[in-house]
PDB file of C-alpha atoms in Angstrom:
ATOM      1  CA  MET Y   1      64.329 -76.534 -59.288  1.00 54.00           C
ATOM      2  CA  ARG Y   2      63.378 -74.346 -56.358  1.00 75.00           C
ATOM      3  CA  SER Y   3      66.274 -73.441 -54.139  1.00 86.00           C
ATOM      4  CA  GLU Y   4      67.160 -70.816 -51.602  1.00 88.00           C
ATOM      5  CA  THR Y   5      70.731 -69.599 -51.109  1.00 92.00           C
ATOM      6  CA  GLU Y   6      72.289 -67.215 -48.615  1.00 94.00           C
ATOM      7  CA  LEU Y   7      74.078 -64.283 -50.215  1.00 95.00           C
ATOM      8  CA  ASP Y   8      77.596 -63.584 -48.977  1.00 95.00           C
ATOM      9  CA  ALA Y   9      78.464 -60.320 -47.220  1.00 95.00           C
ATOM     10  CA  GLU Y  10      80.044 -58.767 -50.314  1.00 96.00           C
ATOM     11  CA  ASP Y  11      77.008 -59.410 -52.514  1.00 95.00           C
ATOM     12  CA  CYS Y  12      74.695 -58.096 -49.801  1.00 97.00           C
ATOM     13  CA  ARG Y  13      76.676 -54.888 -49.617  1.00 97.00           C
ATOM     14  CA  THR Y  14      76.882 -54.482 -53.394  1.00 95.00           C
ATOM     15  CA  LEU Y  15      73.130 -54.940 -53.844  1.00 95.00           C
ATOM     16  CA  LEU Y  16      72.387 -52.564 -50.973  1.00 96.00           C
ATOM     17  CA  GLU Y  17      74.728 -49.885 -52.339  1.00 94.00           C
ATOM     18  CA  ARG Y  18      73.259 -50.040 -55.823  1.00 92.00           C
ATOM     19  CA  GLY Y  19      69.680 -49.642 -54.704  1.00 91.00           C
ATOM     20  CA  VAL Y  20      67.463 -46.617 -55.145  1.00 89.00           C
ATOM     21  CA  VAL Y  21      64.338 -47.552 -53.188  1.00 93.00           C
ATOM     22  CA  GLY Y  22      64.181 -49.724 -50.104  1.00 95.00           C
ATOM     23  CA  ARG Y  23      61.686 -50.360 -47.343  1.00 97.00           C
ATOM     24  CA  ILE Y  24      62.183 -49.375 -43.761  1.00 97.00           C
ATOM     25  CA  ALA Y  25      60.221 -51.085 -40.989  1.00 97.00           C
ATOM     26  CA  PHE Y  26      59.949 -49.656 -37.523  1.00 94.00           C
ATOM     27  CA  TRP Y  27      57.669 -49.693 -34.560  1.00 91.00           C
ATOM     28  CA  ALA Y  28      55.826 -46.368 -34.463  1.00 87.00           C
ATOM     29  CA  GLU Y  29      53.637 -45.129 -31.632  1.00 82.00           C
ATOM     30  CA  ASP Y  30      50.677 -46.933 -33.230  1.00 84.00           C
ATOM     31  CA  GLY Y  31      52.379 -50.197 -34.172  1.00 87.00           C
ATOM     32  CA  PRO Y  32      54.585 -51.553 -36.943  1.00 92.00           C
ATOM     33  CA  ARG Y  33      54.981 -49.755 -40.258  1.00 94.00           C
ATOM     34  CA  ILE Y  34      56.756 -50.395 -43.546  1.00 96.00           C
ATOM     35  CA  HIS Y  35      57.528 -47.371 -45.689  1.00 94.00           C
ATOM     36  CA  PRO Y  36      59.164 -47.429 -49.104  1.00 94.00           C
ATOM     37  CA  VAL Y  37      61.941 -44.815 -49.136  1.00 94.00           C
ATOM     38  CA  ASN Y  38      64.722 -43.525 -51.312  1.00 93.00           C
ATOM     39  CA  TYR Y  39      68.068 -43.953 -49.630  1.00 95.00           C
ATOM     40  CA  SER Y  40      71.791 -44.005 -50.040  1.00 94.00           C
ATOM     41  CA  VAL Y  41      74.609 -45.968 -48.444  1.00 95.00           C
ATOM     42  CA  LEU Y  42      77.724 -44.354 -47.032  1.00 92.00           C
ATOM     43  CA  ASP Y  43      80.258 -46.392 -45.088  1.00 91.00           C
ATOM     44  CA  ASP Y  44      78.212 -48.851 -43.047  1.00 94.00           C
ATOM     45  CA  ALA Y  45      75.060 -46.788 -42.833  1.00 96.00           C
ATOM     46  CA  VAL Y  46      71.784 -46.430 -44.707  1.00 96.00           C
ATOM     47  CA  LEU Y  47      70.709 -42.791 -45.013  1.00 96.00           C
ATOM     48  CA  VAL Y  48      67.175 -41.588 -45.630  1.00 95.00           C
ATOM     49  CA  ARG Y  49      65.720 -38.093 -45.873  1.00 94.00           C
ATOM     50  CA  THR Y  50      62.424 -37.522 -44.143  1.00 94.00           C
ATOM     51  CA  LYS Y  51      60.161 -34.684 -43.084  1.00 93.00           C
ATOM     52  CA  PRO Y  52      60.387 -33.163 -39.630  1.00 93.00           C
ATOM     53  CA  ALA Y  53      57.700 -34.669 -37.387  1.00 90.00           C
ATOM     54  CA  SER Y  54      57.267 -37.781 -39.576  1.00 92.00           C
ATOM     55  CA  ALA Y  55      56.927 -41.037 -37.658  1.00 93.00           C
ATOM     56  CA  LEU Y  56      60.411 -42.041 -38.802  1.00 94.00           C
ATOM     57  CA  ALA Y  57      61.913 -38.715 -37.711  1.00 95.00           C
ATOM     58  CA  ARG Y  58      60.376 -39.130 -34.277  1.00 94.00           C
ATOM     59  CA  ILE Y  59      61.876 -42.600 -33.906  1.00 93.00           C
ATOM     60  CA  ALA Y  60      65.309 -41.382 -34.960  1.00 94.00           C
ATOM     61  CA  GLN Y  61      65.199 -38.288 -32.782  1.00 92.00           C
ATOM     62  CA  GLY Y  62      64.064 -40.194 -29.729  1.00 83.00           C
ATOM     63  CA  GLY Y  63      67.664 -40.733 -28.716  1.00 81.00           C
ATOM     64  CA  SER Y  64      66.981 -44.309 -27.712  1.00 82.00           C
ATOM     65  CA  GLY Y  65      68.746 -45.844 -30.705  1.00 85.00           C
ATOM     66  CA  ALA Y  66      65.637 -47.800 -31.629  1.00 92.00           C
ATOM     67  CA  THR Y  67      66.360 -50.733 -33.917  1.00 95.00           C
ATOM     68  CA  VAL Y  68      64.853 -50.707 -37.387  1.00 97.00           C
ATOM     69  CA  ALA Y  69      64.922 -53.087 -40.328  1.00 97.00           C
ATOM     70  CA  PHE Y  70      65.754 -51.951 -43.848  1.00 98.00           C
ATOM     71  CA  GLN Y  71      65.134 -54.163 -46.855  1.00 97.00           C
ATOM     72  CA  VAL Y  72      65.797 -54.077 -50.590  1.00 96.00           C
ATOM     73  CA  ASP Y  73      64.853 -56.709 -53.110  1.00 94.00           C
ATOM     74  CA  GLY Y  74      64.582 -57.559 -56.755  1.00 91.00           C
ATOM     75  CA  LEU Y  75      61.693 -59.694 -57.958  1.00 86.00           C
ATOM     76  CA  ASP Y  76      61.374 -61.511 -61.243  1.00 84.00           C
ATOM     77  CA  HIS Y  77      57.713 -62.393 -61.628  1.00 82.00           C
ATOM     78  CA  ALA Y  78      58.177 -64.157 -64.943  1.00 80.00           C
ATOM     79  CA  ASP Y  79      60.661 -66.669 -63.552  1.00 82.00           C
ATOM     80  CA  GLN Y  80      59.327 -66.634 -59.983  1.00 84.00           C
ATOM     81  CA  ARG Y  81      62.663 -65.821 -58.493  1.00 87.00           C
ATOM     82  CA  GLY Y  82      64.268 -62.955 -56.661  1.00 90.00           C
ATOM     83  CA  TRP Y  83      66.738 -61.739 -54.116  1.00 94.00           C
ATOM     84  CA  SER Y  84      66.454 -59.718 -50.941  1.00 96.00           C
ATOM     85  CA  VAL Y  85      68.857 -58.057 -48.545  1.00 97.00           C
ATOM     86  CA  LEU Y  86      68.021 -57.119 -44.959  1.00 97.00           C
ATOM     87  CA  ALA Y  87      70.011 -54.664 -42.832  1.00 98.00           C
ATOM     88  CA  ARG Y  88      69.188 -54.116 -39.189  1.00 97.00           C
ATOM     89  CA  GLY Y  89      70.525 -51.700 -36.624  1.00 97.00           C
ATOM     90  CA  PRO Y  90      69.845 -48.623 -34.510  1.00 96.00           C
ATOM     91  CA  VAL Y  91      68.708 -45.314 -36.021  1.00 96.00           C
ATOM     92  CA  ASP Y  92      69.585 -41.793 -35.090  1.00 95.00           C
ATOM     93  CA  GLU Y  93      69.429 -38.395 -36.730  1.00 95.00           C
ATOM     94  CA  LEU Y  94      72.481 -37.216 -38.630  1.00 93.00           C
ATOM     95  CA  SER Y  95      72.560 -33.753 -37.101  1.00 89.00           C
ATOM     96  CA  ASP Y  96      76.196 -32.781 -37.495  1.00 88.00           C
ATOM     97  CA  ALA Y  97      76.234 -30.064 -40.178  1.00 88.00           C
ATOM     98  CA  GLU Y  98      79.590 -31.115 -41.585  1.00 86.00           C
ATOM     99  CA  ALA Y  99      78.519 -34.732 -41.915  1.00 86.00           C
ATOM    100  CA  VAL Y 100      75.304 -33.709 -43.677  1.00 88.00           C
ATOM    101  CA  ALA Y 101      77.263 -31.469 -46.051  1.00 89.00           C
ATOM    102  CA  ALA Y 102      79.705 -34.298 -46.755  1.00 85.00           C
ATOM    103  CA  LEU Y 103      76.816 -36.661 -47.494  1.00 86.00           C
ATOM    104  CA  GLU Y 104      75.323 -34.147 -49.920  1.00 86.00           C
ATOM    105  CA  ARG Y 105      78.593 -33.915 -51.785  1.00 86.00           C
ATOM    106  CA  VAL Y 106      79.311 -37.622 -51.934  1.00 81.00           C
ATOM    107  CA  ARG Y 107      76.051 -39.525 -52.115  1.00 83.00           C
ATOM    108  CA  PRO Y 108      72.837 -37.669 -51.321  1.00 84.00           C
ATOM    109  CA  PRO Y 109      69.642 -39.681 -50.797  1.00 84.00           C
ATOM    110  CA  ARG Y 110      67.320 -38.374 -53.524  1.00 86.00           C
ATOM    111  CA  ALA Y 111      63.640 -38.535 -52.704  1.00 87.00           C
ATOM    112  CA  TRP Y 112      61.026 -39.260 -55.366  1.00 87.00           C
ATOM    113  CA  ALA Y 113      58.358 -37.985 -53.001  1.00 88.00           C
ATOM    114  CA  PRO Y 114      57.647 -34.288 -52.503  1.00 86.00           C
ATOM    115  CA  GLY Y 115      58.055 -32.258 -49.340  1.00 85.00           C
ATOM    116  CA  GLU Y 116      60.835 -30.626 -47.403  1.00 87.00           C
ATOM    117  CA  ARG Y 117      62.866 -33.595 -46.245  1.00 89.00           C
ATOM    118  CA  THR Y 118      65.282 -31.799 -43.977  1.00 90.00           C
ATOM    119  CA  VAL Y 119      65.846 -34.612 -41.472  1.00 93.00           C
ATOM    120  CA  VAL Y 120      68.545 -37.141 -42.367  1.00 94.00           C
ATOM    121  CA  VAL Y 121      67.970 -40.451 -40.621  1.00 95.00           C
ATOM    122  CA  ARG Y 122      70.953 -42.766 -40.327  1.00 96.00           C
ATOM    123  CA  MET Y 123      70.821 -46.469 -39.645  1.00 97.00           C
ATOM    124  CA  CYS Y 124      74.221 -47.992 -38.854  1.00 96.00           C
ATOM    125  CA  TRP Y 125      73.666 -51.631 -39.534  1.00 97.00           C
ATOM    126  CA  THR Y 126      74.880 -54.261 -37.117  1.00 97.00           C
ATOM    127  CA  GLU Y 127      73.585 -57.130 -39.235  1.00 97.00           C
ATOM    128  CA  LEU Y 128      73.462 -57.546 -42.997  1.00 98.00           C
ATOM    129  CA  THR Y 129      72.034 -60.686 -44.548  1.00 97.00           C
ATOM    130  CA  GLY Y 130      70.527 -61.709 -47.842  1.00 96.00           C
ATOM    131  CA  ARG Y 131      69.239 -64.579 -49.895  1.00 94.00           C
ATOM    132  CA  ARG Y 132      68.239 -65.457 -53.385  1.00 93.00           C
ATOM    133  CA  LEU Y 133      65.746 -67.877 -54.839  1.00 90.00           C
ATOM    134  CA  GLY Y 134      66.529 -70.026 -57.823  1.00 80.00           C
ATOM    135  CA  THR Y 135      69.722 -71.271 -59.418  1.00 78.00           C
ATOM    136  CA  GLY Y 136      71.541 -70.353 -62.615  1.00 79.00           C
ATOM    137  CA  TRP Y 137      71.455 -66.609 -62.154  1.00 80.00           C
ATOM    138  CA  ASP Y 138      73.438 -63.964 -60.340  1.00 85.00           C
ATOM    139  CA  PRO Y 139      71.508 -61.084 -58.764  1.00 86.00           C
ATOM    140  CA  VAL Y 140      74.603 -58.870 -58.770  1.00 86.00           C
ATOM    141  CA  ARG Y 141      75.206 -59.339 -62.500  1.00 82.00           C
ATOM    142  CA  ASP Y 142      71.609 -59.521 -63.663  1.00 75.00           C
ATOM    143  CA  GLN Y 143      70.213 -56.329 -62.193  1.00 70.00           C
ATOM    144  CA  ASP Y 144      67.721 -54.311 -64.210  1.00 65.00           C
ATOM    145  CA  TYR Y 145      68.713 -51.002 -62.690  1.00 63.00           C
ATOM    146  CA  ARG Y 146      71.295 -49.653 -60.288  1.00 65.00           C
ATOM    147  CA  ARG Y 147      72.424 -46.450 -58.744  1.00 64.00           C
ATOM    148  CA  LEU Y 148      75.517 -45.225 -60.555  1.00 63.00           C
ATOM    149  CA  ARG Y 149      76.441 -42.241 -58.416  1.00 60.00           C
TER     150      ARG Y 149
ATOM    151  CA  MET S  20      55.765 -32.343 -60.881  1.00 54.00           C
ATOM    152  CA  ARG S  21      56.298 -34.366 -57.738  1.00 74.00           C
ATOM    153  CA  SER S  22      53.134 -35.167 -55.888  1.00 86.00           C
ATOM    154  CA  GLU S  23      51.907 -37.675 -53.361  1.00 88.00           C
ATOM    155  CA  THR S  24      48.300 -38.858 -53.280  1.00 92.00           C
ATOM    156  CA  GLU S  25      46.432 -41.138 -50.900  1.00 94.00           C
ATOM    157  CA  LEU S  26      44.845 -44.158 -52.597  1.00 95.00           C
ATOM    158  CA  ASP S  27      41.211 -44.802 -51.785  1.00 95.00           C
ATOM    159  CA  ALA S  28      40.106 -47.974 -50.017  1.00 95.00           C
ATOM    160  CA  GLU S  29      38.936 -49.681 -53.207  1.00 96.00           C
ATOM    161  CA  ASP S  30      42.232 -49.128 -55.027  1.00 95.00           C
ATOM    162  CA  CYS S  31      44.175 -50.311 -51.967  1.00 97.00           C
ATOM    163  CA  ARG S  32      42.167 -53.516 -51.901  1.00 97.00           C
ATOM    164  CA  THR S  33      42.457 -54.084 -55.656  1.00 95.00           C
ATOM    165  CA  LEU S  34      46.228 -53.641 -55.629  1.00 95.00           C
ATOM    166  CA  LEU S  35      46.585 -55.879 -52.583  1.00 96.00           C
ATOM    167  CA  GLU S  36      44.425 -58.624 -54.120  1.00 94.00           C
ATOM    168  CA  ARG S  37      46.340 -58.637 -57.390  1.00 92.00           C
ATOM    169  CA  GLY S  38      49.749 -58.971 -55.784  1.00 91.00           C
ATOM    170  CA  VAL S  39      52.001 -62.011 -55.798  1.00 89.00           C
ATOM    171  CA  VAL S  40      54.843 -60.974 -53.499  1.00 93.00           C
ATOM    172  CA  GLY S  41      54.610 -58.641 -50.516  1.00 95.00           C
ATOM    173  CA  ARG S  42      56.735 -57.902 -47.504  1.00 97.00           C
ATOM    174  CA  ILE S  43      55.766 -58.708 -43.963  1.00 97.00           C
ATOM    175  CA  ALA S  44      57.350 -56.859 -41.040  1.00 97.00           C
ATOM    176  CA  PHE S  45      57.178 -58.129 -37.507  1.00 94.00           C
ATOM    177  CA  TRP S  46      59.048 -57.951 -34.282  1.00 91.00           C
ATOM    178  CA  ALA S  47      60.875 -61.263 -33.805  1.00 87.00           C
ATOM    179  CA  GLU S  48      62.660 -62.361 -30.665  1.00 82.00           C
ATOM    180  CA  ASP S  49      65.789 -60.626 -31.942  1.00 84.00           C
ATOM    181  CA  GLY S  50      64.226 -57.410 -33.234  1.00 87.00           C
ATOM    182  CA  PRO S  51      62.417 -56.179 -36.337  1.00 92.00           C
ATOM    183  CA  ARG S  52      62.447 -58.139 -39.578  1.00 94.00           C
ATOM    184  CA  ILE S  53      61.122 -57.656 -43.098  1.00 96.00           C
ATOM    185  CA  HIS S  54      60.606 -60.781 -45.171  1.00 94.00           C
ATOM    186  CA  PRO S  55      59.438 -60.888 -48.780  1.00 94.00           C
ATOM    187  CA  VAL S  56      56.692 -63.506 -49.045  1.00 94.00           C
ATOM    188  CA  ASN S  57      54.201 -64.920 -51.498  1.00 93.00           C
ATOM    189  CA  TYR S  58      50.679 -64.390 -50.290  1.00 95.00           C
ATOM    190  CA  SER S  59      47.043 -64.397 -51.178  1.00 94.00           C
ATOM    191  CA  VAL S  60      44.040 -62.357 -50.058  1.00 95.00           C
ATOM    192  CA  LEU S  61      40.765 -63.939 -48.986  1.00 92.00           C
ATOM    193  CA  ASP S  62      38.011 -61.815 -47.479  1.00 91.00           C
ATOM    194  CA  ASP S  63      39.778 -59.243 -45.316  1.00 94.00           C
ATOM    195  CA  ALA S  64      42.860 -61.286 -44.596  1.00 96.00           C
ATOM    196  CA  VAL S  65      46.356 -61.728 -46.016  1.00 96.00           C
ATOM    197  CA  LEU S  66      47.454 -65.381 -46.003  1.00 96.00           C
ATOM    198  CA  VAL S  67      51.035 -66.599 -46.096  1.00 95.00           C
ATOM    199  CA  ARG S  68      52.497 -70.085 -45.995  1.00 94.00           C
ATOM    200  CA  THR S  69      55.551 -70.559 -43.821  1.00 94.00           C
ATOM    201  CA  LYS S  70      57.638 -73.342 -42.351  1.00 93.00           C
ATOM    202  CA  PRO S  71      56.968 -74.701 -38.880  1.00 93.00           C
ATOM    203  CA  ALA S  72      59.340 -73.070 -36.383  1.00 90.00           C
ATOM    204  CA  SER S  73      60.054 -70.083 -38.645  1.00 93.00           C
ATOM    205  CA  ALA S  74      60.165 -66.733 -36.863  1.00 93.00           C
ATOM    206  CA  LEU S  75      56.866 -65.800 -38.498  1.00 94.00           C
ATOM    207  CA  ALA S  76      55.225 -69.068 -37.451  1.00 95.00           C
ATOM    208  CA  ARG S  77      56.306 -68.494 -33.862  1.00 94.00           C
ATOM    209  CA  ILE S  78      54.789 -65.001 -33.851  1.00 93.00           C
ATOM    210  CA  ALA S  79      51.508 -66.290 -35.284  1.00 94.00           C
ATOM    211  CA  GLN S  80      51.344 -69.281 -32.963  1.00 92.00           C
ATOM    212  CA  GLY S  81      52.084 -67.223 -29.882  1.00 83.00           C
ATOM    213  CA  GLY S  82      48.384 -66.645 -29.361  1.00 81.00           C
ATOM    214  CA  SER S  83      48.947 -63.032 -28.445  1.00 82.00           C
ATOM    215  CA  GLY S  84      47.570 -61.671 -31.715  1.00 85.00           C
ATOM    216  CA  ALA S  85      50.782 -59.735 -32.328  1.00 92.00           C
ATOM    217  CA  THR S  86      50.351 -56.908 -34.820  1.00 95.00           C
ATOM    218  CA  VAL S  87      52.303 -57.087 -38.065  1.00 97.00           C
ATOM    219  CA  ALA S  88      52.618 -54.838 -41.092  1.00 97.00           C
ATOM    220  CA  PHE S  89      52.243 -56.150 -44.644  1.00 98.00           C
ATOM    221  CA  GLN S  90      53.256 -54.079 -47.635  1.00 97.00           C
ATOM    222  CA  VAL S  91      53.070 -54.334 -51.412  1.00 96.00           C
ATOM    223  CA  ASP S  92      54.340 -51.813 -53.915  1.00 94.00           C
ATOM    224  CA  GLY S  93      55.094 -51.142 -57.543  1.00 91.00           C
ATOM    225  CA  LEU S  94      58.120 -49.043 -58.431  1.00 86.00           C
ATOM    226  CA  ASP S  95      58.869 -47.388 -61.739  1.00 84.00           C
ATOM    227  CA  HIS S  96      62.557 -46.516 -61.675  1.00 81.00           C
ATOM    228  CA  ALA S  97      62.528 -44.901 -65.090  1.00 80.00           C
ATOM    229  CA  ASP S  98      59.899 -42.340 -64.146  1.00 82.00           C
ATOM    230  CA  GLN S  99      60.766 -42.201 -60.443  1.00 84.00           C
ATOM    231  CA  ARG S 100      57.252 -42.952 -59.371  1.00 87.00           C
ATOM    232  CA  GLY S 101      55.389 -45.738 -57.648  1.00 90.00           C
ATOM    233  CA  TRP S 102      52.618 -46.862 -55.384  1.00 94.00           C
ATOM    234  CA  SER S 103      52.488 -48.729 -52.108  1.00 96.00           C
ATOM    235  CA  VAL S 104      49.782 -50.270 -49.960  1.00 97.00           C
ATOM    236  CA  LEU S 105      50.149 -51.046 -46.265  1.00 97.00           C
ATOM    237  CA  ALA S 106      47.899 -53.407 -44.295  1.00 98.00           C
ATOM    238  CA  ARG S 107      48.229 -53.785 -40.558  1.00 97.00           C
ATOM    239  CA  GLY S 108      46.583 -56.074 -38.081  1.00 97.00           C
ATOM    240  CA  PRO S 109      46.962 -59.059 -35.771  1.00 96.00           C
ATOM    241  CA  VAL S 110      48.285 -62.423 -36.949  1.00 96.00           C
ATOM    242  CA  ASP S 111      47.284 -65.894 -35.992  1.00 95.00           C
ATOM    243  CA  GLU S 112      47.646 -69.371 -37.431  1.00 95.00           C
ATOM    244  CA  LEU S 113      44.867 -70.654 -39.654  1.00 93.00           C
ATOM    245  CA  SER S 114      44.587 -74.041 -37.999  1.00 89.00           C
ATOM    246  CA  ASP S 115      41.031 -75.052 -38.807  1.00 88.00           C
ATOM    247  CA  ALA S 116      41.347 -77.881 -41.339  1.00 88.00           C
ATOM    248  CA  GLU S 117      38.195 -76.918 -43.224  1.00 86.00           C
ATOM    249  CA  ALA S 118      39.294 -73.311 -43.560  1.00 87.00           C
ATOM    250  CA  VAL S 119      42.709 -74.401 -44.852  1.00 88.00           C
ATOM    251  CA  ALA S 120      41.070 -76.749 -47.349  1.00 88.00           C
ATOM    252  CA  ALA S 121      38.739 -73.965 -48.490  1.00 85.00           C
ATOM    253  CA  LEU S 122      41.705 -71.627 -48.961  1.00 86.00           C
ATOM    254  CA  GLU S 123      43.498 -74.251 -51.066  1.00 86.00           C
ATOM    255  CA  ARG S 124      40.478 -74.584 -53.322  1.00 86.00           C
ATOM    256  CA  VAL S 125      39.810 -70.885 -53.737  1.00 81.00           C
ATOM    257  CA  ARG S 126      43.056 -68.969 -53.591  1.00 83.00           C
ATOM    258  CA  PRO S 127      46.134 -70.787 -52.294  1.00 84.00           C
ATOM    259  CA  PRO S 128      49.248 -68.739 -51.456  1.00 84.00           C
ATOM    260  CA  ARG S 129      51.888 -70.175 -53.791  1.00 86.00           C
ATOM    261  CA  ALA S 130      55.446 -69.945 -52.509  1.00 88.00           C
ATOM    262  CA  TRP S 131      58.371 -69.336 -54.836  1.00 87.00           C
ATOM    263  CA  ALA S 132      60.724 -70.506 -52.104  1.00 88.00           C
ATOM    264  CA  PRO S 133      61.365 -74.173 -51.352  1.00 86.00           C
ATOM    265  CA  GLY S 134      60.532 -76.051 -48.171  1.00 86.00           C
ATOM    266  CA  GLU S 135      57.516 -77.601 -46.545  1.00 87.00           C
ATOM    267  CA  ARG S 136      55.365 -74.593 -45.785  1.00 89.00           C
ATOM    268  CA  THR S 137      52.678 -76.276 -43.772  1.00 90.00           C
ATOM    269  CA  VAL S 138      51.800 -73.374 -41.489  1.00 93.00           C
ATOM    270  CA  VAL S 139      49.246 -70.889 -42.844  1.00 94.00           C
ATOM    271  CA  VAL S 140      49.588 -67.502 -41.195  1.00 95.00           C
ATOM    272  CA  ARG S 141      46.597 -65.176 -41.396  1.00 96.00           C
ATOM    273  CA  MET S 142      46.652 -61.442 -40.875  1.00 97.00           C
ATOM    274  CA  CYS S 143      43.193 -59.894 -40.605  1.00 96.00           C
ATOM    275  CA  TRP S 144      43.831 -56.285 -41.370  1.00 97.00           C
ATOM    276  CA  THR S 145      42.316 -53.548 -39.247  1.00 97.00           C
ATOM    277  CA  GLU S 146      43.876 -50.784 -41.311  1.00 97.00           C
ATOM    278  CA  LEU S 147      44.500 -50.546 -45.045  1.00 98.00           C
ATOM    279  CA  THR S 148      46.137 -47.463 -46.540  1.00 97.00           C
ATOM    280  CA  GLY S 149      48.065 -46.609 -49.665  1.00 96.00           C
ATOM    281  CA  ARG S 150      49.609 -43.823 -51.662  1.00 94.00           C
ATOM    282  CA  ARG S 151      51.048 -43.107 -55.038  1.00 92.00           C
ATOM    283  CA  LEU S 152      53.715 -40.744 -56.251  1.00 90.00           C
ATOM    284  CA  GLY S 153      53.345 -38.719 -59.421  1.00 80.00           C
ATOM    285  CA  THR S 154      50.385 -37.560 -61.475  1.00 78.00           C
ATOM    286  CA  GLY S 155      48.998 -38.633 -64.828  1.00 79.00           C
ATOM    287  CA  TRP S 156      49.025 -42.360 -64.183  1.00 80.00           C
ATOM    288  CA  ASP S 157      46.806 -44.926 -62.535  1.00 85.00           C
ATOM    289  CA  PRO S 158      48.509 -47.723 -60.579  1.00 86.00           C
ATOM    290  CA  VAL S 159      45.439 -49.950 -60.892  1.00 86.00           C
ATOM    291  CA  ARG S 160      45.316 -49.663 -64.684  1.00 82.00           C
ATOM    292  CA  ASP S 161      49.054 -49.508 -65.367  1.00 75.00           C
ATOM    293  CA  GLN S 162      50.226 -52.649 -63.579  1.00 70.00           C
ATOM    294  CA  ASP S 163      52.955 -54.745 -65.158  1.00 65.00           C
ATOM    295  CA  TYR S 164      51.768 -57.998 -63.634  1.00 63.00           C
ATOM    296  CA  ARG S 165      48.898 -59.233 -61.541  1.00 65.00           C
ATOM    297  CA  ARG S 166      47.551 -62.364 -59.999  1.00 64.00           C
ATOM    298  CA  LEU S 167      44.729 -63.695 -62.149  1.00 63.00           C
ATOM    299  CA  ARG S 168      43.521 -66.570 -59.998  1.00 60.00           C
TER     300      ARG S 168
END
């Protein structure tokens, strides 16, 4: 039977922390964009490496604390079910050298894409929600992959 | 070796047409959102079914032709590679009864989620771009799943 269930805060956090690739949506100078990105989670923030002068870097460096949406999901095409988690909040650049060094030691975002990604964009979420489709399964237990460290 | 390549227009369209689930980003009354959605492609439009009074329905019914971003991707965690396609353009509601009936005959968007999804949202893209990471593979040929009809 089709059903849709809200995920509780703990499951949302667990699924977000385990992820490797998410999608960040923001309003660039030329309209809305969605970019898949590698990321990591530290405390209550999503951290992404990007290139200087990328559209995302410009948003983060604008100093206006623009709000962005960050999403991760897991889709099961065979059973037509899945889960998704959405985090929303303001972005800025993590420019403090000590904080960047600490992030590198603890949980660096590792990019699959090439290029010198020297800008660390931080999104401190103010809202974290999630949902799953289908019954009889647990997205936290039944994950195909997860970040281990 | 890490590399990033732009996909040509034909590959972008092929990957978009074959997809089953994508993610739509839009600016709701309370800020940016990303929702995973089932969809279908007909002509140069992405079509999504949603519930009346959903945030997406309100955007589409606003009559302002708000621009949204729609994204599909395929991620290969084992090889740390993937592809993504981004379509952007204005949304409206497909309210013409004949057009809705034609869509149902030809290529209905089939929702995994429950609920009466009586509103058909149409995004006619004005921009379609894509990229892939990694060399030595072809995202069009090497897909794990695709929509057949």
